[in-house]
């Protein structure tokens, strides 16, 4: 969770943990002698999406590239010297076969690895969580973690000294909140946890057999002092603290997303739960949160921030809208397969007209970014997966009869609504910690809407594909866990090949200048030619990096002055 797991070491550790758990799951199936995987319609479109991204990484001949993505072919034509003539001009590192659809394959590979790890989390939960006890344990762990991180965020806000975690210095412009480097991303995270806490709160109230409806307020308050009711009071307090942290983050998208999530929870409960006593619980949490805010003196700041949502001038003048306007033409140029997953930050400078001297890695709209980076093919696959998932969850939710599971499932749907809205105004789901939690919660939601029966006679209505494993495959399954653990330990740190070639070119060019200063023109020319080759190789991998072209021009001009020949 540190900095939202955006640091390479953090998300690679997360991916390694998921890989290890998948290996343990495979060992479990091998031990049972049966391959058993949940049948969900949303998984097929996800496989199609992975295939689309894999196609983006496949080197294609120039003729095929021209047919599939004319804009990419044109881009390579002016960005890569002599493309698509010789094998080296077409990108020697691609074996002379051609260029991929992705304008920066390294970024696409990294994003694909992350998405596969999120899908792995979803599969682990759906295929291994089977009882109410498992569900309640995971929900309780999520709520407790959200409460702890909210306390950290509030404490950091009240004792702010300009450094993250009170001792880590930050570059200018950073706005950390809690364990996140960006307050909006914290809001996206805690906005998913709050409806889970409310669903858990209502489910727990039912388990204790508390009544509601016409009972007077003083009798309801007296219930909290009874034996066993203190846990409800604690859960209510934890929910209020998370709501307080969300408001103190001053994230407008997070606030609106939280309101939408609670509204989703209320609508679903109103449709399925007509006893009416759940309103007291949610109202109490909201009142307590606002009371804490007022006591800390942040009520005016929160009100001013919310007031900007009602200002048409401030909303229309938002930088975010300018980024969206500049980004839409990218989709027009790359409509079918996009520019490549994870490449928005590379391609956007070519289309940027905003006067701000800033580098935008994301358009702050996950849907728009999906459309730009994966085109209609990728967006259609994800839209199909979402549609299948929503239909499955809604259909099974309205078949639930146990009010406790209805409350928990409604909380999960509220969390999904919060994440779906926040993705419209931020890049919350591009933050590994948030995407991890989203996949985990959606997996739990599938389990919750499919659990039937009482505590002693539970059953899961999910259907599973079963395939008996022959002996040789069972032995392979036994070997997977240690192999996966070894791979996780030995997994090298990610390093872009273009960056390595560029550094080689810089080193060679520095030696060129030294050799020239020492009066050795022959050696200087040889080193200069090596520098040019390395810069060309870097450009063949990442043709849109301006620094690579600048250094190539500098080195080429120097070689010409010395009478050398360009590679």
PDB file of N, CA and C in Angstrom, residues 298-360:
ATOM      1  N   UNK A 298     -12.461  21.441   9.997  1.00  0.00           N
ATOM      2  CA  UNK A 298     -12.301  21.301   8.553  1.00  0.00           C
ATOM      3  C   UNK A 298     -13.630  21.413   7.811  1.00  0.00           C
ATOM      4  N   UNK A 299     -14.708  21.724   8.530  1.00  0.00           N
ATOM      5  CA  UNK A 299     -16.005  21.788   7.873  1.00  0.00           C
ATOM      6  C   UNK A 299     -16.049  22.873   6.809  1.00  0.00           C
ATOM      7  N   UNK A 300     -15.393  24.016   7.044  1.00  0.00           N
ATOM      8  CA  UNK A 300     -15.393  25.102   6.068  1.00  0.00           C
ATOM      9  C   UNK A 300     -14.620  24.706   4.807  1.00  0.00           C
ATOM     10  N   UNK A 301     -13.461  24.045   4.996  1.00  0.00           N
ATOM     11  CA  UNK A 301     -12.673  23.602   3.845  1.00  0.00           C
ATOM     12  C   UNK A 301     -13.461  22.610   2.992  1.00  0.00           C
ATOM     13  N   UNK A 302     -14.140  21.685   3.664  1.00  0.00           N
ATOM     14  CA  UNK A 302     -14.932  20.688   2.937  1.00  0.00           C
ATOM     15  C   UNK A 302     -16.068  21.362   2.183  1.00  0.00           C
ATOM     16  N   UNK A 303     -16.750  22.312   2.841  1.00  0.00           N
ATOM     17  CA  UNK A 303     -17.863  23.006   2.195  1.00  0.00           C
ATOM     18  C   UNK A 303     -17.391  23.795   0.977  1.00  0.00           C
ATOM     19  N   UNK A 304     -16.236  24.449   1.098  1.00  0.00           N
ATOM     20  CA  UNK A 304     -15.711  25.210  -0.033  1.00  0.00           C
ATOM     21  C   UNK A 304     -15.358  24.286  -1.197  1.00  0.00           C
ATOM     22  N   UNK A 305     -14.792  23.139  -0.882  1.00  0.00           N
ATOM     23  CA  UNK A 305     -14.413  22.197  -1.937  1.00  0.00           C
ATOM     24  C   UNK A 305     -15.646  21.642  -2.643  1.00  0.00           C
ATOM     25  N   UNK A 306     -16.668  21.303  -1.860  1.00  0.00           N
ATOM     26  CA  UNK A 306     -17.901  20.808  -2.462  1.00  0.00           C
ATOM     27  C   UNK A 306     -18.565  21.902  -3.287  1.00  0.00           C
ATOM     28  N   UNK A 307     -18.425  23.167  -2.839  1.00  0.00           N
ATOM     29  CA  UNK A 307     -19.024  24.282  -3.558  1.00  0.00           C
ATOM     30  C   UNK A 307     -18.484  24.462  -4.954  1.00  0.00           C
ATOM     31  N   UNK A 308     -17.241  24.033  -5.197  1.00  0.00           N
ATOM     32  CA  UNK A 308     -16.682  24.167  -6.548  1.00  0.00           C
ATOM     33  C   UNK A 308     -17.412  23.285  -7.552  1.00  0.00           C
ATOM     34  N   UNK A 309     -18.070  22.230  -7.064  1.00  0.00           N
ATOM     35  CA  UNK A 309     -18.836  21.377  -7.970  1.00  0.00           C
ATOM     36  C   UNK A 309     -20.036  22.116  -8.554  1.00  0.00           C
ATOM     37  N   UNK A 310     -20.504  23.144  -7.840  1.00  0.00           N
ATOM     38  CA  UNK A 310     -21.666  23.903  -8.285  1.00  0.00           C
ATOM     39  C   UNK A 310     -21.291  25.123  -9.106  1.00  0.00           C
ATOM     40  N   UNK A 311     -19.985  25.359  -9.263  1.00  0.00           N
ATOM     41  CA  UNK A 311     -19.512  26.509 -10.026  1.00  0.00           C
ATOM     42  C   UNK A 311     -19.258  26.093 -11.476  1.00  0.00           C
ATOM     43  N   UNK A 312     -20.064  26.588 -12.387  1.00  0.00           N
ATOM     44  CA  UNK A 312     -19.914  26.222 -13.791  1.00  0.00           C
ATOM     45  C   UNK A 312     -18.588  26.727 -14.350  1.00  0.00           C
ATOM     46  N   UNK A 313     -18.169  27.922 -13.939  1.00  0.00           N
ATOM     47  CA  UNK A 313     -16.935  28.490 -14.457  1.00  0.00           C
ATOM     48  C   UNK A 313     -15.732  27.643 -14.062  1.00  0.00           C
ATOM     49  N   UNK A 314     -15.693  27.209 -12.801  1.00  0.00           N
ATOM     50  CA  UNK A 314     -14.556  26.413 -12.351  1.00  0.00           C
ATOM     51  C   UNK A 314     -14.543  25.034 -12.994  1.00  0.00           C
ATOM     52  N   UNK A 315     -15.731  24.457 -13.190  1.00  0.00           N
ATOM     53  CA  UNK A 315     -15.783  23.138 -13.790  1.00  0.00           C
ATOM     54  C   UNK A 315     -15.412  23.194 -15.273  1.00  0.00           C
ATOM     55  N   UNK A 316     -15.912  24.210 -16.007  1.00  0.00           N
ATOM     56  CA  UNK A 316     -15.615  24.307 -17.428  1.00  0.00           C
ATOM     57  C   UNK A 316     -14.164  24.714 -17.674  1.00  0.00           C
ATOM     58  N   UNK A 317     -13.561  25.412 -16.712  1.00  0.00           N
ATOM     59  CA  UNK A 317     -12.165  25.813 -16.864  1.00  0.00           C
ATOM     60  C   UNK A 317     -11.187  24.797 -16.331  1.00  0.00           C
ATOM     61  N   UNK A 318     -11.673  23.623 -15.980  1.00  0.00           N
ATOM     62  CA  UNK A 318     -10.803  22.598 -15.420  1.00  0.00           C
ATOM     63  C   UNK A 318      -9.780  22.113 -16.447  1.00  0.00           C
ATOM     64  N   UNK A 319      -8.543  21.901 -15.977  1.00  0.00           N
ATOM     65  CA  UNK A 319      -7.505  21.367 -16.842  1.00  0.00           C
ATOM     66  C   UNK A 319      -7.893  19.992 -17.372  1.00  0.00           C
ATOM     67  N   UNK A 320      -8.652  19.266 -16.583  1.00  0.00           N
ATOM     68  CA  UNK A 320      -9.041  17.919 -16.979  1.00  0.00           C
ATOM     69  C   UNK A 320      -9.828  17.934 -18.298  1.00  0.00           C
ATOM     70  N   UNK A 321     -10.728  18.884 -18.447  1.00  0.00           N
ATOM     71  CA  UNK A 321     -11.513  18.960 -19.678  1.00  0.00           C
ATOM     72  C   UNK A 321     -10.624  19.296 -20.876  1.00  0.00           C
ATOM     73  N   UNK A 322      -9.621  20.138 -20.651  1.00  0.00           N
ATOM     74  CA  UNK A 322      -8.684  20.453 -21.733  1.00  0.00           C
ATOM     75  C   UNK A 322      -7.895  19.235 -22.173  1.00  0.00           C
ATOM     76  N   UNK A 323      -7.494  18.403 -21.227  1.00  0.00           N
ATOM     77  CA  UNK A 323      -6.780  17.168 -21.558  1.00  0.00           C
ATOM     78  C   UNK A 323      -7.688  16.243 -22.363  1.00  0.00           C
ATOM     79  N   UNK A 324      -8.946  16.147 -21.972  1.00  0.00           N
ATOM     80  CA  UNK A 324      -9.878  15.287 -22.710  1.00  0.00           C
ATOM     81  C   UNK A 324     -10.057  15.771 -24.142  1.00  0.00           C
ATOM     82  N   UNK A 325     -10.163  17.091 -24.316  1.00  0.00           N
ATOM     83  CA  UNK A 325     -10.333  17.630 -25.676  1.00  0.00           C
ATOM     84  C   UNK A 325      -9.116  17.317 -26.547  1.00  0.00           C
ATOM     85  N   UNK A 326      -7.930  17.452 -25.972  1.00  0.00           N
ATOM     86  CA  UNK A 326      -6.724  17.166 -26.745  1.00  0.00           C
ATOM     87  C   UNK A 326      -6.531  15.678 -26.995  1.00  0.00           C
ATOM     88  N   UNK A 327      -7.071  14.840 -26.099  1.00  0.00           N
ATOM     89  CA  UNK A 327      -6.844  13.397 -26.210  1.00  0.00           C
ATOM     90  C   UNK A 327      -7.776  12.721 -27.207  1.00  0.00           C
ATOM     91  N   UNK A 328      -8.955  13.273 -27.429  1.00  0.00           N
ATOM     92  CA  UNK A 328      -9.915  12.618 -28.323  1.00  0.00           C
ATOM     93  C   UNK A 328      -9.386  12.406 -29.744  1.00  0.00           C
ATOM     94  N   UNK A 329      -8.624  13.361 -30.325  1.00  0.00           N
ATOM     95  CA  UNK A 329      -8.092  13.103 -31.673  1.00  0.00           C
ATOM     96  C   UNK A 329      -7.161  11.891 -31.759  1.00  0.00           C
ATOM     97  N   UNK A 330      -6.583  11.480 -30.635  1.00  0.00           N
ATOM     98  CA  UNK A 330      -5.727  10.283 -30.669  1.00  0.00           C
ATOM     99  C   UNK A 330      -6.568   9.072 -31.054  1.00  0.00           C
ATOM    100  N   UNK A 331      -7.743   8.967 -30.454  1.00  0.00           N
ATOM    101  CA  UNK A 331      -8.616   7.838 -30.795  1.00  0.00           C
ATOM    102  C   UNK A 331      -9.026   7.893 -32.263  1.00  0.00           C
ATOM    103  N   UNK A 332      -9.247   9.100 -32.774  1.00  0.00           N
ATOM    104  CA  UNK A 332      -9.615   9.236 -34.183  1.00  0.00           C
ATOM    105  C   UNK A 332      -8.509   8.714 -35.104  1.00  0.00           C
ATOM    106  N   UNK A 333      -7.246   8.850 -34.689  1.00  0.00           N
ATOM    107  CA  UNK A 333      -6.126   8.380 -35.505  1.00  0.00           C
ATOM    108  C   UNK A 333      -5.828   6.896 -35.304  1.00  0.00           C
ATOM    109  N   UNK A 334      -6.151   6.377 -34.131  1.00  0.00           N
ATOM    110  CA  UNK A 334      -5.863   4.968 -33.811  1.00  0.00           C
ATOM    111  C   UNK A 334      -7.160   4.279 -33.362  1.00  0.00           C
ATOM    112  N   UNK A 335      -8.165   4.184 -34.224  1.00  0.00           N
ATOM    113  CA  UNK A 335      -9.486   3.735 -33.766  1.00  0.00           C
ATOM    114  C   UNK A 335      -9.612   2.250 -33.488  1.00  0.00           C
ATOM    115  N   UNK A 336      -8.899   1.416 -34.216  1.00  0.00           N
ATOM    116  CA  UNK A 336      -9.164  -0.024 -34.143  1.00  0.00           C
ATOM    117  C   UNK A 336      -8.434  -0.703 -32.989  1.00  0.00           C
ATOM    118  N   UNK A 337      -7.104  -0.552 -32.931  1.00  0.00           N
ATOM    119  CA  UNK A 337      -6.321  -1.233 -31.908  1.00  0.00           C
ATOM    120  C   UNK A 337      -5.608  -0.284 -30.949  1.00  0.00           C
ATOM    121  N   UNK A 338      -5.780   1.010 -31.113  1.00  0.00           N
ATOM    122  CA  UNK A 338      -5.213   1.963 -30.179  1.00  0.00           C
ATOM    123  C   UNK A 338      -3.710   2.134 -30.349  1.00  0.00           C
ATOM    124  N   UNK A 339      -3.131   2.883 -29.423  1.00  0.00           N
ATOM    125  CA  UNK A 339      -1.700   3.183 -29.475  1.00  0.00           C
ATOM    126  C   UNK A 339      -0.860   2.181 -28.698  1.00  0.00           C
ATOM    127  N   UNK A 340      -1.517   1.313 -27.934  1.00  0.00           N
ATOM    128  CA  UNK A 340      -0.794   0.353 -27.101  1.00  0.00           C
ATOM    129  C   UNK A 340      -1.097   0.600 -25.635  1.00  0.00           C
ATOM    130  N   UNK A 341      -1.387  -0.443 -24.921  1.00  0.00           N
ATOM    131  CA  UNK A 341      -1.707  -0.332 -23.501  1.00  0.00           C
ATOM    132  C   UNK A 341      -0.555   0.354 -22.754  1.00  0.00           C
ATOM    133  N   UNK A 342      -0.886   1.371 -21.968  1.00  0.00           N
ATOM    134  CA  UNK A 342       0.119   2.067 -21.165  1.00  0.00           C
ATOM    135  C   UNK A 342       0.906   3.125 -21.902  1.00  0.00           C
ATOM    136  N   UNK A 343       0.474   3.519 -23.106  1.00  0.00           N
ATOM    137  CA  UNK A 343       1.279   4.433 -23.926  1.00  0.00           C
ATOM    138  C   UNK A 343       0.715   5.848 -23.996  1.00  0.00           C
ATOM    139  N   UNK A 344      -0.302   6.176 -23.209  1.00  0.00           N
ATOM    140  CA  UNK A 344      -0.885   7.523 -23.308  1.00  0.00           C
ATOM    141  C   UNK A 344       0.152   8.604 -23.033  1.00  0.00           C
ATOM    142  N   UNK A 345       0.974   8.412 -22.016  1.00  0.00           N
ATOM    143  CA  UNK A 345       1.969   9.415 -21.683  1.00  0.00           C
ATOM    144  C   UNK A 345       3.005   9.622 -22.769  1.00  0.00           C
ATOM    145  N   UNK A 346       3.188   8.625 -23.638  1.00  0.00           N
ATOM    146  CA  UNK A 346       4.159   8.729 -24.724  1.00  0.00           C
ATOM    147  C   UNK A 346       3.563   9.437 -25.932  1.00  0.00           C
ATOM    148  N   UNK A 347       2.306   9.139 -26.253  1.00  0.00           N
ATOM    149  CA  UNK A 347       1.685   9.666 -27.469  1.00  0.00           C
ATOM    150  C   UNK A 347       1.057  11.037 -27.261  1.00  0.00           C
ATOM    151  N   UNK A 348       0.635  11.362 -26.036  1.00  0.00           N
ATOM    152  CA  UNK A 348      -0.121  12.595 -25.817  1.00  0.00           C
ATOM    153  C   UNK A 348       0.643  13.872 -26.172  1.00  0.00           C
ATOM    154  N   UNK A 349       1.959  13.973 -25.925  1.00  0.00           N
ATOM    155  CA  UNK A 349       2.654  15.219 -26.283  1.00  0.00           C
ATOM    156  C   UNK A 349       2.495  15.619 -27.748  1.00  0.00           C
ATOM    157  N   UNK A 350       2.262  14.671 -28.659  1.00  0.00           N
ATOM    158  CA  UNK A 350       2.069  15.005 -30.065  1.00  0.00           C
ATOM    159  C   UNK A 350       0.748  15.728 -30.312  1.00  0.00           C
ATOM    160  N   UNK A 351      -0.196  15.590 -29.405  1.00  0.00           N
ATOM    161  CA  UNK A 351      -1.531  16.161 -29.584  1.00  0.00           C
ATOM    162  C   UNK A 351      -1.832  17.279 -28.593  1.00  0.00           C
ATOM    163  N   UNK A 352      -0.973  17.483 -27.637  1.00  0.00           N
ATOM    164  CA  UNK A 352      -1.234  18.443 -26.561  1.00  0.00           C
ATOM    165  C   UNK A 352      -1.187  19.878 -27.074  1.00  0.00           C
ATOM    166  N   UNK A 353      -2.259  20.632 -26.792  1.00  0.00           N
ATOM    167  CA  UNK A 353      -2.307  22.057 -27.122  1.00  0.00           C
ATOM    168  C   UNK A 353      -2.422  22.925 -25.884  1.00  0.00           C
ATOM    169  N   UNK A 354      -2.583  22.316 -24.727  1.00  0.00           N
ATOM    170  CA  UNK A 354      -2.689  23.074 -23.481  1.00  0.00           C
ATOM    171  C   UNK A 354      -1.408  23.864 -23.245  1.00  0.00           C
ATOM    172  N   UNK A 355      -1.528  25.078 -22.708  1.00  0.00           N
ATOM    173  CA  UNK A 355      -0.329  25.904 -22.483  1.00  0.00           C
ATOM    174  C   UNK A 355       0.486  25.484 -21.271  1.00  0.00           C
ATOM    175  N   UNK A 356       0.002  24.529 -20.489  1.00  0.00           N
ATOM    176  CA  UNK A 356       0.680  24.131 -19.264  1.00  0.00           C
ATOM    177  C   UNK A 356       1.948  23.333 -19.585  1.00  0.00           C
ATOM    178  N   UNK A 357       3.039  23.678 -18.925  1.00  0.00           N
ATOM    179  CA  UNK A 357       4.292  22.942 -19.083  1.00  0.00           C
ATOM    180  C   UNK A 357       4.282  21.751 -18.138  1.00  0.00           C
ATOM    181  N   UNK A 358       3.502  20.770 -18.479  1.00  0.00           N
ATOM    182  CA  UNK A 358       3.356  19.574 -17.642  1.00  0.00           C
ATOM    183  C   UNK A 358       3.290  18.355 -18.540  1.00  0.00           C
ATOM    184  N   UNK A 359       3.777  17.242 -18.018  1.00  0.00           N
ATOM    185  CA  UNK A 359       3.747  15.979 -18.751  1.00  0.00           C
ATOM    186  C   UNK A 359       2.608  15.136 -18.194  1.00  0.00           C
ATOM    187  N   UNK A 360       1.662  14.793 -19.033  1.00  0.00           N
ATOM    188  CA  UNK A 360       0.476  14.057 -18.611  1.00  0.00           C
ATOM    189  C   UNK A 360       0.664  12.577 -18.938  1.00  0.00           C
TER     190      UNK A 360
END
